[in-house]
Amino acid sequence: GQNIDQPTEMTATEGAIVQINCTYQTSGFNGLFWYQQHAGEAPTFLSYNVLDGLEEKGRFSSFLSRSKGYSYLLLKELQMKDSASYLCAVRDRDSGGYQKVTFGTGTKLQVIP
Amino acid sequence: NAGVTQTPKFRILKIGQSMTLQCTQDMNHNYMYWYRQDPGMGLKLIYYSVGAGITDKGEVPNGYNVSRSTTEDFPLRLELAAPSQTSVYFCASSYPGGGVSNGYTFGSGTRLTVV
């Protein structure tokens, strides 16, 4: 099974930088995703990491350390529209070889003026 | 390109009633999934399918059934609805294998209330 931990809530100021951490435990790690979910909407894909290091995509970056079971999502130049929940999701292989994705409970980010 | 389409968007059921949540995708994705999301909680996998004719249970399958007769469609059936099934249901699809292309595409969700 998996255990995924991320903070429940965070608050940050418009224009600032915020880092959302995610730790996980799994036996057959095969990738980590970050999704953004605005209130009342479906999650949308943000980033994917399978190798150690930093993946940058515009204002958003995601980092992975497989040996530490740790990832973070970095949001730069925060905008009000970035207020949303950010879901960390880990993919691993189950006993049947199927790649299963488990989601964390999400971090609710509030951006304030 | 519609992506993943779920119907209905909202539904109120009485205890003991049954219903089917529809999900269809036009991206030719092999993998399809049903998740439920309770308030303040993460997404819990109900059932998944790796291709037409193949389905398997996820974390919380009790009270639900699925079928996958075509690549496009993956309906979720609720039999004898219970208040514990009040939730938001998301259907998703993806390609198998690794890489960015394996990110999920989610439908817009179905808000179900059982009273």
CSV table of N, CA and C in Angstrom, one decimal, chain A:
chain,number,residue,atom,x,y,z
A,1,GLY,N,0.8,-1.2,0.0
A,1,GLY,CA,0.0,0.0,0.0
A,1,GLY,C,0.9,1.2,0.0
A,2,GLN,N,0.2,2.4,0.1
A,2,GLN,CA,0.9,3.7,0.1
A,2,GLN,C,0.4,4.5,1.2
A,3,ASN,N,1.3,5.5,1.6
A,3,ASN,CA,1.0,6.5,2.6
A,3,ASN,C,1.5,7.8,2.0
A,4,ILE,N,0.6,8.7,1.8
A,4,ILE,CA,1.0,10.0,1.2
A,4,ILE,C,0.6,11.1,2.1
A,5,ASP,N,1.5,12.0,2.5
A,5,ASP,CA,1.3,13.0,3.4
A,5,ASP,C,1.6,14.4,2.8
A,6,GLN,N,0.7,15.3,2.9
A,6,GLN,CA,0.9,16.7,2.5
A,6,GLN,C,0.1,17.6,3.5
A,7,PRO,N,0.6,18.8,3.6
A,7,PRO,CA,-0.1,19.7,4.5
A,7,PRO,C,-1.6,20.0,4.1
A,8,THR,N,-2.4,20.2,5.1
A,8,THR,CA,-3.8,20.4,4.8
A,8,THR,C,-4.1,21.7,4.1
A,9,GLU,N,-3.5,22.7,4.7
A,9,GLU,CA,-3.8,24.1,4.2
A,9,GLU,C,-2.5,24.9,4.2
A,10,MET,N,-2.5,25.9,3.3
A,10,MET,CA,-1.4,26.9,3.3
A,10,MET,C,-1.9,28.2,2.8
A,11,THR,N,-1.3,29.3,3.3
A,11,THR,CA,-1.7,30.6,2.8
A,11,THR,C,-0.5,31.3,2.4
A,12,ALA,N,-0.6,32.0,1.2
A,12,ALA,CA,0.6,32.8,0.7
A,12,ALA,C,0.1,34.1,0.1
A,13,THR,N,1.0,35.0,-0.1
A,13,THR,CA,0.7,36.3,-0.6
A,13,THR,C,0.8,36.4,-2.2
A,14,GLU,N,-0.1,37.1,-2.8
A,14,GLU,CA,0.0,37.3,-4.2
A,14,GLU,C,1.4,37.9,-4.6
A,15,GLY,N,2.0,37.3,-5.7
A,15,GLY,CA,3.3,37.7,-6.1
A,15,GLY,C,4.5,36.9,-5.4
A,16,ALA,N,4.2,36.2,-4.4
A,16,ALA,CA,5.2,35.5,-3.6
A,16,ALA,C,5.5,34.1,-4.2
A,17,ILE,N,6.3,33.3,-3.6
A,17,ILE,CA,6.6,31.9,-3.9
A,17,ILE,C,6.1,31.0,-2.8
A,18,VAL,N,5.6,29.9,-3.2
A,18,VAL,CA,5.1,28.9,-2.2
A,18,VAL,C,5.6,27.5,-2.5
A,19,GLN,N,6.0,26.8,-1.5
A,19,GLN,CA,6.4,25.4,-1.8
A,19,GLN,C,5.4,24.4,-1.0
A,20,ILE,N,4.9,23.5,-1.7
A,20,ILE,CA,4.0,22.5,-1.1
A,20,ILE,C,4.7,21.2,-1.1
A,21,ASN,N,4.9,20.6,0.0
A,21,ASN,CA,5.6,19.4,0.2
A,21,ASN,C,4.7,18.1,0.2
A,22,CYS,N,5.3,17.0,-0.2
A,22,CYS,CA,4.6,15.8,-0.3
A,22,CYS,C,5.6,14.7,0.1
A,23,THR,N,5.3,13.9,1.1
A,23,THR,CA,6.1,12.7,1.4
A,23,THR,C,5.3,11.4,1.2
A,24,TYR,N,5.9,10.4,0.8
A,24,TYR,CA,5.2,9.2,0.4
A,24,TYR,C,6.0,7.9,0.8
A,25,GLN,N,5.3,6.8,1.0
A,25,GLN,CA,5.9,5.5,1.2
A,25,GLN,C,5.3,4.5,0.3
A,26,THR,N,6.1,3.9,-0.5
A,26,THR,CA,5.6,2.9,-1.4
A,26,THR,C,6.7,1.9,-1.8
A,27,SER,N,6.3,0.7,-2.2
A,27,SER,CA,7.2,-0.4,-2.5
A,27,SER,C,7.6,-0.5,-3.9
A,28,GLY,N,6.8,0.0,-4.8
A,28,GLY,CA,7.0,-0.1,-6.2
A,28,GLY,C,6.9,1.2,-7.0
A,29,PHE,N,7.6,2.2,-6.5
A,29,PHE,CA,7.4,3.6,-7.0
A,29,PHE,C,7.6,3.6,-8.5
A,30,ASN,N,6.7,4.3,-9.2
A,30,ASN,CA,6.8,4.4,-10.7
A,30,ASN,C,6.3,5.8,-11.2
A,31,GLY,N,6.5,6.8,-10.4
A,31,GLY,CA,6.1,8.2,-10.8
A,31,GLY,C,5.3,8.9,-9.8
A,32,LEU,N,5.4,10.2,-9.9
A,32,LEU,CA,4.6,11.1,-9.0
A,32,LEU,C,4.0,12.2,-9.8
A,33,PHE,N,2.8,12.5,-9.5
A,33,PHE,CA,2.0,13.5,-10.2
A,33,PHE,C,1.6,14.6,-9.3
A,34,TRP,N,1.4,15.8,-9.8
A,34,TRP,CA,0.8,16.9,-9.1
A,34,TRP,C,-0.4,17.4,-10.0
A,35,TYR,N,-1.6,17.5,-9.2
A,35,TYR,CA,-2.8,18.0,-9.9
A,35,TYR,C,-3.3,19.2,-9.2
A,36,GLN,N,-3.9,20.1,-9.9
A,36,GLN,CA,-4.6,21.3,-9.3
A,36,GLN,C,-6.1,21.1,-9.4
A,37,GLN,N,-6.8,21.4,-8.3
A,37,GLN,CA,-8.2,21.2,-8.3
A,37,GLN,C,-8.9,22.5,-7.7
A,38,HIS,N,-9.5,23.3,-8.5
A,38,HIS,CA,-10.3,24.4,-8.0
A,38,HIS,C,-11.6,23.9,-7.4
A,39,ALA,N,-12.1,24.6,-6.4
A,39,ALA,CA,-13.3,24.2,-5.7
A,39,ALA,C,-14.5,23.9,-6.7
A,40,GLY,N,-15.1,22.7,-6.5
A,40,GLY,CA,-16.2,22.4,-7.3
A,40,GLY,C,-15.8,21.9,-8.7
A,41,GLU,N,-14.5,21.8,-9.0
A,41,GLU,CA,-14.1,21.3,-10.3
A,41,GLU,C,-13.3,20.0,-10.3
A,42,ALA,N,-13.1,19.5,-11.5
A,42,ALA,CA,-12.2,18.3,-11.6
A,42,ALA,C,-10.8,18.6,-11.5
A,43,PRO,N,-10.0,17.7,-11.0
A,43,PRO,CA,-8.5,17.9,-11.0
A,43,PRO,C,-8.0,18.0,-12.4
A,44,THR,N,-6.9,18.9,-12.5
A,44,THR,CA,-6.2,19.0,-13.8
A,44,THR,C,-4.8,18.7,-13.6
A,45,PHE,N,-4.2,18.1,-14.6
A,45,PHE,CA,-2.8,17.6,-14.5
A,45,PHE,C,-1.8,18.8,-14.5
A,46,LEU,N,-0.9,18.8,-13.6
A,46,LEU,CA,0.1,19.9,-13.6
A,46,LEU,C,1.5,19.4,-14.0
A,47,SER,N,2.0,18.3,-13.3
A,47,SER,CA,3.4,17.9,-13.6
A,47,SER,C,3.5,16.4,-13.3
A,48,TYR,N,4.6,15.9,-13.8
A,48,TYR,CA,5.0,14.4,-13.6
A,48,TYR,C,6.5,14.3,-13.4
A,49,ASN,N,6.9,13.6,-12.3
A,49,ASN,CA,8.3,13.3,-12.1
A,49,ASN,C,8.4,11.8,-11.9
A,50,VAL,N,9.4,11.2,-12.6
A,50,VAL,CA,9.7,9.8,-12.3
A,50,VAL,C,11.2,9.7,-12.0
A,51,LEU,N,12.1,10.6,-12.4
A,51,LEU,CA,13.5,10.6,-12.0
A,51,LEU,C,13.7,11.8,-11.0
A,52,ASP,N,14.8,11.6,-10.3
A,52,ASP,CA,15.2,12.6,-9.3
A,52,ASP,C,15.5,14.0,-10.0
A,53,GLY,N,15.1,15.0,-9.4
A,53,GLY,CA,15.4,16.3,-9.9
A,53,GLY,C,14.2,17.2,-10.0
A,54,LEU,N,14.5,18.4,-10.7
A,54,LEU,CA,13.5,19.4,-10.8
A,54,LEU,C,13.0,19.5,-12.2
A,55,GLU,N,11.6,19.5,-12.4
A,55,GLU,CA,11.0,19.7,-13.6
A,55,GLU,C,10.3,21.1,-13.6
A,56,GLU,N,10.6,21.9,-14.6
A,56,GLU,CA,10.1,23.3,-14.6
A,56,GLU,C,9.1,23.5,-15.7
A,57,LYS,N,8.0,24.1,-15.4
A,57,LYS,CA,7.0,24.3,-16.5
A,57,LYS,C,6.4,25.7,-16.1
A,58,GLY,N,6.9,26.7,-16.7
A,58,GLY,CA,6.4,28.1,-16.5
A,58,GLY,C,6.6,28.5,-15.0
A,59,ARG,N,5.5,28.9,-14.4
A,59,ARG,CA,5.5,29.4,-13.0
A,59,ARG,C,5.6,28.2,-12.0
A,60,PHE,N,5.3,27.0,-12.6
A,60,PHE,CA,5.3,25.8,-11.7
A,60,PHE,C,6.5,24.9,-11.9
A,61,SER,N,7.0,24.4,-10.8
A,61,SER,CA,8.1,23.5,-10.8
A,61,SER,C,7.8,22.3,-9.9
A,62,SER,N,8.3,21.1,-10.2
A,62,SER,CA,8.1,20.0,-9.3
A,62,SER,C,9.4,19.3,-9.1
A,63,PHE,N,9.7,18.9,-7.9
A,63,PHE,CA,11.0,18.3,-7.5
A,63,PHE,C,10.7,16.9,-6.9
A,64,LEU,N,11.6,16.0,-7.2
A,64,LEU,CA,11.4,14.6,-6.7
A,64,LEU,C,12.8,14.1,-6.1
A,65,SER,N,12.7,13.5,-5.0
A,65,SER,CA,13.8,12.7,-4.4
A,65,SER,C,13.3,11.3,-4.1
A,66,ARG,N,13.6,10.3,-4.9
A,66,ARG,CA,13.1,9.0,-4.7
A,66,ARG,C,13.7,8.4,-3.4
A,67,SER,N,14.9,8.6,-3.1
A,67,SER,CA,15.6,8.0,-2.0
A,67,SER,C,14.9,8.5,-0.7
A,68,LYS,N,14.4,9.7,-0.7
A,68,LYS,CA,13.8,10.3,0.5
A,68,LYS,C,12.3,10.2,0.5
A,69,GLY,N,11.7,9.7,-0.6
A,69,GLY,CA,10.3,9.6,-0.7
A,69,GLY,C,9.6,11.0,-0.5
A,70,TYR,N,10.1,11.9,-1.3
A,70,TYR,CA,9.8,13.4,-1.1
A,70,TYR,C,9.7,14.1,-2.4
A,71,SER,N,8.7,14.9,-2.5
A,71,SER,CA,8.4,15.8,-3.6
A,71,SER,C,7.9,17.1,-3.1
A,72,TYR,N,8.2,18.1,-3.9
A,72,TYR,CA,7.5,19.4,-3.7
A,72,TYR,C,7.1,20.1,-5.0
A,73,LEU,N,6.0,20.9,-4.9
A,73,LEU,CA,5.5,21.7,-5.9
A,73,LEU,C,5.8,23.1,-5.6
A,74,LEU,N,6.5,23.8,-6.5
A,74,LEU,CA,6.9,25.2,-6.3
A,74,LEU,C,6.1,26.1,-7.2
A,75,LEU,N,5.4,27.0,-6.6
A,75,LEU,CA,4.6,28.0,-7.4
A,75,LEU,C,5.2,29.4,-7.3
A,76,LYS,N,5.6,30.0,-8.4
A,76,LYS,CA,6.2,31.3,-8.3
A,76,LYS,C,5.3,32.4,-8.8
A,77,GLU,N,5.5,33.6,-8.4
A,77,GLU,CA,4.7,34.8,-8.9
A,77,GLU,C,3.3,34.5,-8.7
A,78,LEU,N,2.9,34.1,-7.5
A,78,LEU,CA,1.5,33.7,-7.2
A,78,LEU,C,0.5,34.7,-7.7
A,79,GLN,N,-0.6,34.1,-8.2
A,79,GLN,CA,-1.7,34.9,-8.7
A,79,GLN,C,-2.9,34.4,-7.9
A,80,MET,N,-3.9,35.3,-7.8
A,80,MET,CA,-5.1,35.0,-7.1
A,80,MET,C,-5.8,33.7,-7.6
A,81,LYS,N,-5.7,33.5,-8.9
A,81,LYS,CA,-6.3,32.3,-9.5
A,81,LYS,C,-5.6,31.0,-9.1
A,82,ASP,N,-4.4,31.1,-8.5
A,82,ASP,CA,-3.8,29.9,-8.0
A,82,ASP,C,-4.4,29.3,-6.7
A,83,SER,N,-5.3,30.0,-6.1
A,83,SER,CA,-6.0,29.5,-5.0
A,83,SER,C,-6.8,28.3,-5.4
A,84,ALA,N,-6.4,27.2,-4.8
A,84,ALA,CA,-7.0,25.9,-5.2
A,84,ALA,C,-6.4,24.8,-4.3
A,85,SER,N,-6.8,23.6,-4.5
A,85,SER,CA,-6.2,22.4,-3.8
A,85,SER,C,-5.2,21.8,-4.7
A,86,TYR,N,-4.1,21.4,-4.2
A,86,TYR,CA,-3.0,20.8,-5.0
A,86,TYR,C,-2.8,19.3,-4.4
A,87,LEU,N,-3.1,18.4,-5.4
A,87,LEU,CA,-3.1,17.0,-5.0
A,87,LEU,C,-1.8,16.3,-5.5
A,88,CYS,N,-1.1,15.6,-4.5
A,88,CYS,CA,0.0,14.8,-4.8
A,88,CYS,C,-0.5,13.4,-5.1
A,89,ALA,N,0.0,12.8,-6.1
A,89,ALA,CA,-0.5,11.4,-6.4
A,89,ALA,C,0.8,10.5,-6.8
A,90,VAL,N,0.8,9.3,-6.3
A,90,VAL,CA,1.9,8.4,-6.5
A,90,VAL,C,1.5,7.2,-7.3
A,91,ARG,N,2.3,6.9,-8.3
A,91,ARG,CA,2.0,5.7,-9.0
A,91,ARG,C,2.9,4.6,-8.6
A,92,ASP,N,2.4,3.4,-8.5
A,92,ASP,CA,3.3,2.2,-8.2
A,92,ASP,C,2.6,1.0,-8.9
A,93,ARG,N,3.3,-0.1,-8.9
A,93,ARG,CA,2.8,-1.3,-9.5
A,93,ARG,C,2.3,-2.2,-8.4
A,94,ASP,N,1.1,-2.7,-8.6
A,94,ASP,CA,0.5,-3.7,-7.6
A,94,ASP,C,1.0,-5.1,-7.9
A,95,SER,N,0.5,-6.0,-7.2
A,95,SER,CA,1.0,-7.4,-7.3
A,95,SER,C,0.7,-8.0,-8.7
A,96,GLY,N,-0.3,-7.5,-9.3
A,96,GLY,CA,-0.6,-7.9,-10.7
A,96,GLY,C,0.1,-7.2,-11.8
A,97,GLY,N,1.0,-6.3,-11.4
A,97,GLY,CA,1.7,-5.6,-12.4
A,97,GLY,C,1.0,-4.3,-12.9
A,98,TYR,N,-0.2,-4.1,-12.4
A,98,TYR,CA,-0.9,-2.9,-12.9
A,98,TYR,C,-0.4,-1.7,-12.2
A,99,GLN,N,-0.2,-0.6,-13.0
A,99,GLN,CA,0.2,0.7,-12.4
A,99,GLN,C,-0.9,1.4,-11.8
A,100,LYS,N,-0.9,1.5,-10.5
A,100,LYS,CA,-2.1,2.1,-9.8
A,100,LYS,C,-1.6,3.4,-9.2
A,101,VAL,N,-2.5,4.4,-9.3
A,101,VAL,CA,-2.2,5.7,-8.8
A,101,VAL,C,-3.0,6.0,-7.5
A,102,THR,N,-2.4,6.4,-6.5
A,102,THR,CA,-3.0,6.8,-5.2
A,102,THR,C,-2.9,8.3,-5.0
A,103,PHE,N,-4.0,8.9,-4.6
A,103,PHE,CA,-3.9,10.4,-4.4
A,103,PHE,C,-3.8,10.7,-2.9
A,104,GLY,N,-3.1,11.8,-2.6
A,104,GLY,CA,-3.1,12.3,-1.3
A,104,GLY,C,-4.4,13.1,-1.0
A,105,THR,N,-4.6,13.6,0.2
A,105,THR,CA,-5.8,14.3,0.5
A,105,THR,C,-5.8,15.8,0.0
A,106,GLY,N,-4.6,16.3,-0.5
A,106,GLY,CA,-4.6,17.6,-1.1
A,106,GLY,C,-4.2,18.7,-0.1
A,107,THR,N,-3.6,19.7,-0.6
A,107,THR,CA,-3.2,20.9,0.1
A,107,THR,C,-4.0,22.1,-0.4
A,108,LYS,N,-4.9,22.7,0.5
A,108,LYS,CA,-5.7,23.8,0.0
A,108,LYS,C,-4.9,25.1,0.2
A,109,LEU,N,-4.6,25.7,-0.9
A,109,LEU,CA,-3.8,26.9,-1.0
A,109,LEU,C,-4.7,28.1,-1.1
A,110,GLN,N,-4.5,29.1,-0.2
A,110,GLN,CA,-5.2,30.4,-0.3
A,110,GLN,C,-4.2,31.5,-0.6
A,111,VAL,N,-4.4,32.2,-1.7
A,111,VAL,CA,-3.6,33.3,-2.1
A,111,VAL,C,-4.3,34.6,-1.7
A,112,ILE,N,-3.6,35.4,-0.9
A,112,ILE,CA,-4.2,36.6,-0.4
A,112,ILE,C,-3.5,37.8,-1.0
A,113,PRO,N,-4.3,38.9,-1.1
A,113,PRO,CA,-3.7,40.1,-1.8
A,113,PRO,C,-2.5,40.7,-0.9
